[in-house]
GROMACS .gro file of C-alpha atoms in nm:
model
  452
    1MET     CA    1  11.223   1.083   1.165
    2LYS     CA    2  10.924   0.891   1.284
    3PRO     CA    3  10.591   1.065   1.254
    4LEU     CA    4  10.523   1.027   1.628
    5ARG     CA    5  10.860   1.180   1.719
    6LYS     CA    6  10.784   1.463   1.469
    7ARG     CA    7  10.452   1.538   1.634
    8GLN     CA    8  10.613   1.534   1.986
    9GLU     CA    9  10.891   1.777   1.878
   10LEU     CA   10  10.638   2.008   1.705
   11ALA     CA   11  10.435   2.005   2.018
   12GLU     CA   12  10.736   2.093   2.237
   13ARG     CA   13  10.814   2.390   2.008
   14MET     CA   14  10.457   2.512   2.040
   15ASN     CA   15  10.464   2.457   2.413
   16VAL     CA   16  10.157   2.228   2.401
   17GLU     CA   17  10.101   1.864   2.491
   18ALA     CA   18  10.120   1.621   2.203
   19PRO     CA   19   9.813   1.419   2.149
   20ILE     CA   20   9.835   1.067   2.292
   21ARG     CA   21   9.794   0.804   2.013
   22ALA     CA   22   9.779   0.430   2.007
   23PRO     CA   23  10.131   0.273   2.005
   24ARG     CA   24  10.275   0.163   1.669
   25GLY     CA   25  10.139  -0.172   1.569
   26ILE     CA   26   9.838  -0.148   1.792
   27LYS     CA   27   9.503  -0.103   1.613
   28ASP     CA   28   9.177   0.022   1.750
   29ILE     CA   29   8.868  -0.148   1.627
   30LEU     CA   30   8.574   0.086   1.631
   31PRO     CA   31   8.198   0.042   1.588
   32PRO     CA   32   8.040  -0.113   1.382
   33ASP     CA   33   8.359  -0.317   1.302
   34ALA     CA   34   8.413  -0.404   1.669
   35ALA     CA   35   8.081  -0.596   1.689
   36ARG     CA   36   8.165  -0.771   1.343
   37PHE     CA   37   8.516  -0.865   1.471
   38GLU     CA   38   8.356  -1.026   1.780
   39THR     CA   39   8.129  -1.211   1.542
   40VAL     CA   40   8.414  -1.352   1.347
   41LEU     CA   41   8.568  -1.479   1.665
   42LYS     CA   42   8.255  -1.627   1.800
   43GLU     CA   43   8.189  -1.805   1.466
   44ALA     CA   44   8.534  -1.957   1.481
   45GLU     CA   45   8.482  -2.058   1.847
   46ALA     CA   46   8.151  -2.210   1.743
   47ILE     CA   47   8.341  -2.442   1.509
   48LEU     CA   48   8.582  -2.556   1.782
   49ALA     CA   49   8.275  -2.616   2.005
   50LEU     CA   50   8.150  -2.849   1.734
   51GLY     CA   51   8.479  -3.037   1.770
   52GLY     CA   52   8.427  -3.095   2.146
   53PHE     CA   53   8.664  -2.820   2.270
   54GLN     CA   54   8.614  -2.655   2.609
   55LYS     CA   55   8.736  -2.301   2.645
   56VAL     CA   56   8.997  -2.195   2.900
   57LEU     CA   57   9.044  -1.829   2.995
   58LEU     CA   58   9.423  -1.758   3.013
   59PRO     CA   59   9.616  -1.466   3.186
   60MET     CA   60   9.768  -1.204   2.966
   61PHE     CA   61  10.121  -1.247   3.104
   62GLU     CA   62  10.322  -1.549   3.237
   63SER     CA   63  10.671  -1.604   3.377
   64THR     CA   64  10.924  -1.546   3.102
   65SER     CA   65  11.081  -1.875   3.173
   66LEU     CA   66  10.764  -2.059   3.069
   67PHE     CA   67  10.805  -1.917   2.708
   68ALA     CA   68  11.181  -1.968   2.700
   69ARG     CA   69  11.134  -2.339   2.804
   70SER     CA   70  10.851  -2.413   2.561
   71ILE     CA   71  10.911  -2.194   2.265
   72GLY     CA   72  11.284  -2.216   2.271
   73GLY     CA   73  11.554  -1.970   2.376
   74ALA     CA   74  11.699  -1.947   2.023
   75THR     CA   75  11.379  -1.858   1.846
   76ASP     CA   76  11.300  -1.512   1.710
   77ILE     CA   77  11.003  -1.493   1.945
   78VAL     CA   78  11.207  -1.523   2.254
   79GLU     CA   79  11.522  -1.340   2.137
   80LYS     CA   80  11.349  -1.042   1.980
   81GLU     CA   81  10.967  -1.020   1.997
   82MET     CA   82  10.852  -1.072   2.358
   83TYR     CA   83  10.733  -0.785   2.567
   84THR     CA   84  10.914  -0.855   2.887
   85PHE     CA   85  10.920  -0.662   3.221
   86LEU     CA   86  11.023  -0.687   3.588
   87ASP     CA   87  10.746  -0.653   3.845
   88LYS     CA   88  10.793  -0.470   4.176
   89GLY     CA   89  10.914  -0.795   4.336
   90GLY     CA   90  11.188  -0.840   4.074
   91ASP     CA   91  11.018  -1.132   3.899
   92GLN     CA   92  11.048  -1.138   3.523
   93TYR     CA   93  10.724  -1.173   3.315
   94SER     CA   94  10.631  -1.152   2.950
   95LEU     CA   95  10.303  -1.068   2.765
   96ARG     CA   96  10.207  -1.389   2.602
   97PRO     CA   97  10.333  -1.412   2.246
   98GLU     CA   98  10.130  -1.736   2.182
   99GLY     CA   99   9.877  -1.946   2.366
  100THR     CA  100   9.998  -2.302   2.371
  101ALA     CA  101  10.253  -2.264   2.648
  102SER     CA  102  10.004  -2.069   2.864
  103LEU     CA  103   9.732  -2.338   2.810
  104LEU     CA  104   9.962  -2.629   2.879
  105ARG     CA  105  10.090  -2.461   3.204
  106ALA     CA  106   9.726  -2.418   3.321
  107ALA     CA  107   9.631  -2.772   3.218
  108ILE     CA  108   9.929  -2.917   3.414
  109GLU     CA  109   9.890  -2.686   3.710
  110HIS     CA  110   9.515  -2.772   3.752
  111ARG     CA  111   9.559  -3.142   3.679
  112LEU     CA  112   9.356  -3.150   3.353
  113VAL     CA  113   9.618  -3.362   3.183
  114ASP     CA  114   9.562  -3.733   3.220
  115PRO     CA  115   9.752  -4.008   3.046
  116SER     CA  116   9.445  -4.225   3.041
  117ARG     CA  117   9.208  -3.986   2.851
  118VAL     CA  118   9.197  -3.731   2.577
  119ILE     CA  119   9.112  -3.371   2.666
  120ARG     CA  120   9.027  -3.097   2.412
  121LEU     CA  121   9.087  -2.739   2.529
  122ALA     CA  122   9.057  -2.410   2.344
  123TYR     CA  123   9.147  -2.044   2.410
  124SER     CA  124   9.120  -1.706   2.248
  125GLY     CA  125   9.234  -1.359   2.313
  126PRO     CA  126   9.514  -1.102   2.243
  127MET     CA  127   9.875  -1.204   2.191
  128PHE     CA  128  10.178  -0.963   2.177
  129ARG     CA  129  10.489  -0.966   1.967
  130HIS     CA  130  10.728  -0.680   1.891
  131GLU     CA  131  10.732  -0.733   1.510
  132ARG     CA  132  10.749  -0.484   1.216
  133PRO     CA  133  10.389  -0.387   1.157
  134GLN     CA  134  10.226  -0.449   0.827
  135ALA     CA  135   9.892  -0.561   0.674
  136GLY     CA  136   9.783  -0.876   0.870
  137ARG     CA  137  10.064  -0.847   1.127
  138LEU     CA  138  10.028  -0.637   1.440
  139ARG     CA  139  10.208  -0.607   1.770
  140GLN     CA  140   9.880  -0.691   1.945
  141PHE     CA  141   9.675  -0.941   1.758
  142THR     CA  142   9.392  -1.183   1.837
  143GLN     CA  143   9.423  -1.563   1.816
  144ILE     CA  144   9.191  -1.861   1.862
  145GLY     CA  145   9.355  -2.186   1.935
  146ALA     CA  146   9.289  -2.545   2.024
  147GLU     CA  147   9.489  -2.818   2.193
  148VAL     CA  148   9.434  -3.198   2.217
  149LEU     CA  149   9.622  -3.372   2.502
  150GLY     CA  150   9.626  -3.743   2.594
  151PRO     CA  151   9.692  -4.085   2.431
  152LEU     CA  152   9.677  -3.964   2.074
  153THR     CA  153   9.707  -4.142   1.741
  154PRO     CA  154   9.763  -4.004   1.388
  155SER     CA  155   9.385  -4.000   1.340
  156ASP     CA  156   9.376  -3.725   1.613
  157ASP     CA  157   9.605  -3.523   1.380
  158VAL     CA  158   9.368  -3.575   1.092
  159ASP     CA  159   9.065  -3.480   1.304
  160LEU     CA  160   9.216  -3.149   1.397
  161LEU     CA  161   9.308  -3.076   1.044
  162SER     CA  162   8.948  -3.161   0.927
  163LEU     CA  163   8.813  -2.899   1.182
  164LEU     CA  164   9.031  -2.625   1.023
  165HIS     CA  165   8.932  -2.750   0.681
  166ARG     CA  166   8.572  -2.705   0.782
  167MET     CA  167   8.653  -2.348   0.897
  168ALA     CA  168   8.798  -2.262   0.563
  169ILE     CA  169   8.484  -2.404   0.385
  170ASP     CA  170   8.231  -2.251   0.621
  171PHE     CA  171   8.404  -1.907   0.595
  172ALA     CA  172   8.447  -1.945   0.219
  173LEU     CA  173   8.810  -1.832   0.246
  174PRO     CA  174   8.970  -1.756  -0.089
  175SER     CA  175   9.272  -1.932  -0.249
  176TRP     CA  176   9.363  -2.139   0.065
  177SER     CA  177   9.572  -2.453   0.085
  178LEU     CA  178   9.713  -2.680   0.349
  179LEU     CA  179  10.092  -2.718   0.368
  180LEU     CA  180  10.206  -3.034   0.549
  181ASN     CA  181  10.535  -3.175   0.673
  182SER     CA  182  10.676  -3.402   0.937
  183LEU     CA  183  10.948  -3.296   1.175
  184GLY     CA  184  11.021  -3.645   1.298
  185CYS     CA  185  11.077  -3.743   1.660
  186PRO     CA  186  11.373  -3.716   1.916
  187LEU     CA  187  11.500  -4.043   1.775
  188CYS     CA  188  11.533  -3.948   1.409
  189ARG     CA  189  11.587  -3.573   1.429
  190PRO     CA  190  11.945  -3.573   1.553
  191ALA     CA  191  12.075  -3.757   1.241
  192TYR     CA  192  11.886  -3.522   1.020
  193ARG     CA  193  12.015  -3.216   1.216
  194GLU     CA  194  12.369  -3.347   1.159
  195SER     CA  195  12.311  -3.392   0.783
  196LEU     CA  196  12.151  -3.052   0.758
  197VAL     CA  197  12.427  -2.872   0.948
  198SER     CA  198  12.687  -3.032   0.718
  199PHE     CA  199  12.499  -2.907   0.406
  200LEU     CA  200  12.462  -2.559   0.552
  201LEU     CA  201  12.829  -2.531   0.648
  202ALA     CA  202  12.925  -2.654   0.296
  203HIS     CA  203  12.710  -2.383   0.136
  204SER     CA  204  12.758  -2.102   0.390
  205GLY     CA  205  12.895  -1.859   0.119
  206SER     CA  206  12.542  -1.850  -0.039
  207LEU     CA  207  12.352  -1.795   0.287
  208CYS     CA  208  12.269  -1.475   0.479
  209GLU     CA  209  12.400  -1.371   0.818
  210THR     CA  210  12.082  -1.483   0.992
  211CYS     CA  211  12.124  -1.830   0.837
  212HIS     CA  212  12.486  -1.843   0.969
  213ARG     CA  213  12.358  -1.760   1.321
  214ARG     CA  214  12.078  -2.009   1.301
  215THR     CA  215  12.304  -2.286   1.176
  216ALA     CA  216  12.489  -2.263   1.500
  217GLN     CA  217  12.177  -2.216   1.734
  218ASN     CA  218  11.875  -2.366   1.567
  219PRO     CA  219  11.955  -2.517   1.220
  220LEU     CA  220  11.603  -2.620   1.138
  221ARG     CA  221  11.504  -2.260   1.143
  222VAL     CA  222  11.736  -2.190   0.849
  223LEU     CA  223  11.483  -2.366   0.632
  224ASP     CA  224  11.229  -2.099   0.705
  225CYS     CA  225  11.446  -1.824   0.576
  226LYS     CA  226  11.264  -1.580   0.344
  227VAL     CA  227  11.571  -1.393   0.205
  228PRO     CA  228  11.555  -1.443  -0.181
  229SER     CA  229  11.924  -1.504  -0.222
  230CYS     CA  230  11.907  -1.799   0.008
  231GLN     CA  231  11.616  -1.980  -0.162
  232GLU     CA  232  11.808  -2.174  -0.443
  233THR     CA  233  12.055  -2.317  -0.188
  234LEU     CA  234  11.784  -2.409   0.076
  235GLU     CA  235  11.569  -2.587  -0.188
  236ARG     CA  236  11.861  -2.841  -0.225
  237ALA     CA  237  11.891  -2.892   0.145
  238PRO     CA  238  11.836  -3.249   0.281
  239ARG     CA  239  11.470  -3.323   0.338
  240ILE     CA  240  11.359  -3.440   0.682
  241THR     CA  241  11.104  -3.676   0.537
  242GLU     CA  242  11.397  -3.870   0.390
  243HIS     CA  243  11.546  -3.917   0.740
  244LEU     CA  244  11.245  -4.027   0.931
  245CYS     CA  245  11.257  -4.336   1.147
  246PRO     CA  246  11.016  -4.617   1.091
  247LYS     CA  247  10.777  -4.496   1.356
  248SER     CA  248  10.770  -4.137   1.242
  249ARG     CA  249  10.739  -4.248   0.872
  250ASP     CA  250  10.445  -4.466   0.958
  251HIS     CA  251  10.283  -4.180   1.155
  252PHE     CA  252  10.324  -3.944   0.862
  253GLU     CA  253  10.182  -4.192   0.606
  254GLU     CA  254   9.880  -4.259   0.826
  255VAL     CA  255   9.806  -3.888   0.843
  256LYS     CA  256   9.826  -3.854   0.466
  257ARG     CA  257   9.605  -4.154   0.425
  258GLY     CA  258   9.348  -4.002   0.665
  259LEU     CA  259   9.344  -3.670   0.485
  260ASP     CA  260   9.315  -3.846   0.150
  261ALA     CA  261   9.018  -4.054   0.278
  262LEU     CA  262   8.844  -3.727   0.388
  263ASP     CA  263   8.912  -3.550   0.052
  264ILE     CA  264   9.112  -3.287   0.230
  265PRO     CA  265   9.370  -3.151  -0.018
  266TYR     CA  266   9.723  -3.083   0.112
  267VAL     CA  267  10.063  -2.977  -0.036
  268LEU     CA  268  10.383  -3.147   0.099
  269SER     CA  269  10.623  -2.879   0.198
  270HIS     CA  270  10.975  -3.009   0.295
  271ARG     CA  271  11.080  -2.671   0.430
  272LEU     CA  272  10.784  -2.618   0.664
  273VAL     CA  273  10.938  -2.616   1.018
  274ARG     CA  274  10.742  -2.350   1.197
  275GLY     CA  275  10.914  -2.099   1.437
  276LEU     CA  276  10.880  -2.284   1.762
  277ASP     CA  277  11.108  -2.545   1.905
  278TYR     CA  278  10.843  -2.770   2.048
  279TYR     CA  279  10.690  -2.923   1.732
  280THR     CA  280  10.737  -3.291   1.644
  281GLU     CA  281  10.585  -3.528   1.387
  282THR     CA  282  10.301  -3.359   1.191
  283THR     CA  283  10.343  -2.988   1.119
  284PHE     CA  284  10.109  -2.779   0.904
  285GLU     CA  285  10.017  -2.436   0.799
  286PHE     CA  286   9.685  -2.317   0.624
  287VAL     CA  287   9.787  -2.034   0.387
  288SER     CA  288   9.612  -1.809   0.129
  289ASP     CA  289   9.746  -1.630  -0.174
  290ALA     CA  290   9.502  -1.350  -0.104
  291LEU     CA  291   9.695  -1.233   0.199
  292GLY     CA  292  10.020  -1.146   0.018
  293ALA     CA  293  10.334  -1.188   0.235
  294GLN     CA  294  10.133  -1.271   0.548
  295SER     CA  295   9.980  -1.578   0.391
  296THR     CA  296   9.943  -1.804   0.694
  297TRP     CA  297   9.603  -1.777   0.863
  298ALA     CA  298   9.622  -2.083   1.086
  299ALA     CA  299   9.917  -2.322   1.183
  300GLY     CA  300  10.024  -2.581   1.431
  301GLY     CA  301  10.130  -2.937   1.485
  302ARG     CA  302  10.224  -3.216   1.723
  303TYR     CA  303  10.435  -3.144   2.030
  304ASP     CA  304  10.486  -3.475   2.194
  305GLY     CA  305  10.700  -3.429   2.497
  306LEU     CA  306  10.625  -3.073   2.568
  307THR     CA  307  10.396  -3.143   2.867
  308ALA     CA  308  10.663  -3.347   3.029
  309GLU     CA  309  10.912  -3.066   2.952
  310LEU     CA  310  10.689  -2.828   3.149
  311GLY     CA  311  10.658  -3.060   3.449
  312GLY     CA  312  10.338  -3.253   3.359
  313PRO     CA  313  10.263  -3.609   3.251
  314ASP     CA  314  10.444  -3.726   2.935
  315VAL     CA  315  10.160  -3.728   2.697
  316PRO     CA  316  10.132  -3.641   2.332
  317GLY     CA  317   9.976  -3.315   2.214
  318ILE     CA  318   9.859  -3.141   1.905
  319GLY     CA  319   9.716  -2.803   1.847
  320PHE     CA  320   9.686  -2.499   1.626
  321ALA     CA  321   9.636  -2.122   1.642
  322ALA     CA  322   9.441  -1.905   1.388
  323GLY     CA  323   9.467  -1.531   1.351
  324ILE     CA  324   9.138  -1.349   1.382
  325GLU     CA  325   9.275  -1.045   1.197
  326ARG     CA  326   9.377  -1.257   0.896
  327LEU     CA  327   9.050  -1.438   0.894
  328TRP     CA  328   8.883  -1.096   0.890
  329LEU     CA  329   9.090  -0.990   0.588
  330LEU     CA  330   9.018  -1.318   0.413
  331ARG     CA  331   8.658  -1.301   0.473
  332GLU     CA  332   8.647  -0.934   0.368
  333LYS     CA  333   8.805  -1.034   0.041
  334ALA     CA  334   8.546  -1.324   0.002
  335GLY     CA  335   8.261  -1.100   0.089
  336THR     CA  336   8.158  -1.317   0.385
  337LEU     CA  337   8.214  -1.079   0.670
  338PRO     CA  338   7.917  -1.069   0.907
  339ALA     CA  339   7.691  -0.772   0.822
  340PRO     CA  340   7.688  -0.494   1.080
  341GLU     CA  341   7.382  -0.453   1.287
  342ARG     CA  342   7.177  -0.193   1.107
  343HIS     CA  343   6.980  -0.083   1.418
  344PRO     CA  344   7.188  -0.119   1.736
  345VAL     CA  345   6.931   0.084   1.916
  346ARG     CA  346   6.563   0.011   1.860
  347ILE     CA  347   6.424   0.324   2.031
  348LEU     CA  348   6.557   0.659   2.145
  349VAL     CA  349   6.362   0.825   2.438
  350PHE     CA  350   6.373   1.203   2.403
  351SER     CA  351   6.299   1.439   2.700
  352MET     CA  352   6.212   1.778   2.576
  353ASP     CA  353   6.335   1.933   2.906
  354ALA     CA  354   6.482   1.849   3.235
  355LYS     CA  355   6.141   1.791   3.395
  356GLY     CA  356   6.095   1.478   3.184
  357ASN     CA  357   6.426   1.326   3.251
  358GLY     CA  358   6.315   1.106   3.544
  359ALA     CA  359   6.023   0.970   3.331
  360ALA     CA  360   6.255   0.919   3.043
  361LEU     CA  361   6.509   0.732   3.254
  362ASP     CA  362   6.243   0.511   3.388
  363LEU     CA  363   6.112   0.430   3.051
  364VAL     CA  364   6.448   0.341   2.910
  365ARG     CA  365   6.506   0.114   3.211
  366LYS     CA  366   6.179  -0.067   3.165
  367LEU     CA  367   6.231  -0.116   2.787
  368ARG     CA  368   6.572  -0.266   2.849
  369LYS     CA  369   6.412  -0.503   3.097
  370GLU     CA  370   6.184  -0.613   2.823
  371GLY     CA  371   6.485  -0.687   2.605
  372ILE     CA  372   6.453  -0.375   2.379
  373PRO     CA  373   6.782  -0.191   2.307
  374ALA     CA  374   6.702   0.165   2.417
  375SER     CA  375   6.899   0.491   2.477
  376GLY     CA  376   6.798   0.828   2.609
  377HIS     CA  377   6.842   1.185   2.489
  378PHE     CA  378   6.815   1.389   2.803
  379SER     CA  379   6.965   1.725   2.703
  380GLY     CA  380   6.642   1.874   2.574
  381GLY     CA  381   6.646   2.113   2.286
  382LYS     CA  382   6.469   2.105   1.958
  383ILE     CA  383   6.305   1.795   1.816
  384LYS     CA  384   6.555   1.805   1.522
  385SER     CA  385   6.843   1.722   1.767
  386ALA     CA  386   6.658   1.400   1.868
  387PHE     CA  387   6.618   1.299   1.503
  388ARG     CA  388   6.987   1.350   1.449
  389GLN     CA  389   7.068   1.149   1.757
  390ALA     CA  390   6.830   0.872   1.643
  391GLU     CA  391   7.009   0.854   1.309
  392ARG     CA  392   7.346   0.831   1.475
  393ASP     CA  393   7.213   0.556   1.707
  394GLY     CA  394   7.043   0.367   1.421
  395ALA     CA  395   6.712   0.391   1.611
  396LEU     CA  396   6.389   0.266   1.457
  397PHE     CA  397   6.151   0.447   1.688
  398LEU     CA  398   6.157   0.783   1.870
  399ALA     CA  399   5.976   0.824   2.209
  400ILE     CA  400   5.884   1.192   2.279
  401LEU     CA  401   5.820   1.323   2.625
  402GLY     CA  402   5.704   1.680   2.656
  403GLU     CA  403   5.497   1.874   2.900
  404ASP     CA  404   5.166   1.758   2.763
  405GLU     CA  405   5.284   1.391   2.771
  406LEU     CA  406   5.401   1.417   3.127
  407ARG     CA  407   5.077   1.580   3.237
  408GLN     CA  408   4.872   1.305   3.065
  409GLU     CA  409   5.107   1.024   3.160
  410THR     CA  410   5.158   0.924   2.795
  411VAL     CA  411   5.452   0.910   2.553
  412GLN     CA  412   5.448   0.973   2.175
  413ILE     CA  413   5.596   0.683   1.991
  414LYS     CA  414   5.705   0.762   1.632
  415ASN     CA  415   5.794   0.492   1.385
  416LEU     CA  416   6.084   0.643   1.191
  417THR     CA  417   6.029   0.421   0.900
  418THR     CA  418   5.665   0.473   0.828
  419GLY     CA  419   5.622   0.811   0.990
  420GLU     CA  420   5.327   0.682   1.199
  421GLN     CA  421   5.304   0.843   1.544
  422LYS     CA  422   5.079   0.743   1.830
  423ALA     CA  423   5.047   0.822   2.202
  424TRP     CA  424   5.083   0.520   2.438
  425PRO     CA  425   5.048   0.495   2.818
  426LEU     CA  426   5.381   0.595   2.984
  427ASN     CA  427   5.365   0.311   3.238
  428ASP     CA  428   5.286   0.040   2.980
  429ALA     CA  429   5.642  -0.048   2.867
  430LYS     CA  430   5.548  -0.409   2.784
  431THR     CA  431   5.292  -0.290   2.512
  432ILE     CA  432   5.555  -0.041   2.374
  433ALA     CA  433   5.808  -0.324   2.369
  434ASP     CA  434   5.567  -0.554   2.195
  435ARG     CA  435   5.492  -0.284   1.923
  436ILE     CA  436   5.865  -0.228   1.864
  437ARG     CA  437   5.916  -0.605   1.820
  438THR     CA  438   5.623  -0.629   1.576
  439GLU     CA  439   5.696  -0.321   1.374
  440GLY     CA  440   6.075  -0.287   1.407
  441THR     CA  441   6.177  -0.510   1.117
  442SER     CA  442   6.227  -0.243   0.847
  443SER     CA  443   6.571  -0.168   0.698
  444ILE     CA  444   6.493   0.172   0.547
  445PRO     CA  445   6.793   0.390   0.616
  446LEU     CA  446   6.724   0.672   0.862
  447SER     CA  447   6.868   0.928   0.626
  448THR     CA  448   6.565   0.879   0.395
  449ARG     CA  449   6.315   0.954   0.675
  450GLN     CA  450   6.118   1.277   0.727
  451GLU     CA  451   6.187   1.481   1.038
  452THR     CA  452   5.834   1.578   1.137
   0.00000   0.00000   0.00000
């Protein structure tokens, strides 16, 4: 029995309400990790900004037909993993399982796609897939992605890969490598598909049930099978790079030459097909041995023809998506995660009784206006409670407002690092802010300070 069901049944027997917990596969990110997670995302976005990408803010859900048309009805994502619902009007929508389809829909709808020019667009945010949760794989996860649309050349493929290469270097990701393949084009893929299906049917006895189903529905996906008993057979399957037409072969060779010229290492992977139907030509994954089974941290490829399939101009496209949770795990292993802010609050303003709450609120407001992170402790009580609150907040200073201070229109400012305490004019928030900026550079933990 699942733990959640056990808790619910126990609560029913005890005639109490079971506590509400996050759904399975959904992870809360709490302070201080939430701020660090946002920093990882922002640093990845900054690398895309260096590449000339402009950010698009996308909706959380779209028409289900958008994903069925772009991703492919026979893919695991559409068949098994999408969160789909009917709205009150009877229309069917799905939480977005990936970002490319949504971004292309927006680019087409708002006439951003132009056959005469190249446009670079980026996105980030949560995606949703009903998968079996494990380390590095959640049912709600965060991705950052980039798409290049327009009259593209193989050099655009290389340029995008070089941007991800820079991300791997800048983040000092451990044990990473670039897997590379070509999926050909609509002219050469049918012949390869026929050759592959013939091979799979001839060796069906050594393949799993999922491979049998995929052979009939989406044979290229058989190459992505992870079942150990299928591996020896699939390694002997025909290779798509041996069936490329001259145009696709030249495209792939130019991509490899471009990567070689930039000293970007890669590994040719003839079974790399990705899980989405829209890919053509260059296909890639950035992987790391440090992640175990969930080794891919970024992946993508060309999707020439997809914009036309979705009702837009027939222009080439290439893009990728990177998982922020997996980048987090890799940077954690490498020791390059952003450090949490040691002092999220610079000053705590403590009102010793209710009479001083108004003055305390006003001082907090003025300090924030001066750009100083400030919080208030308005419940009164003993000074020790203010010190405990300051420690929880990570404050560097404590401002104390008692009866004497209110009468004299002053405030006692205590430096919690040095122990120095001095009275300051209550209405001179600018001077107080200047002092905090000047003195508030110490990193001595609050737990070592004297409560005086």
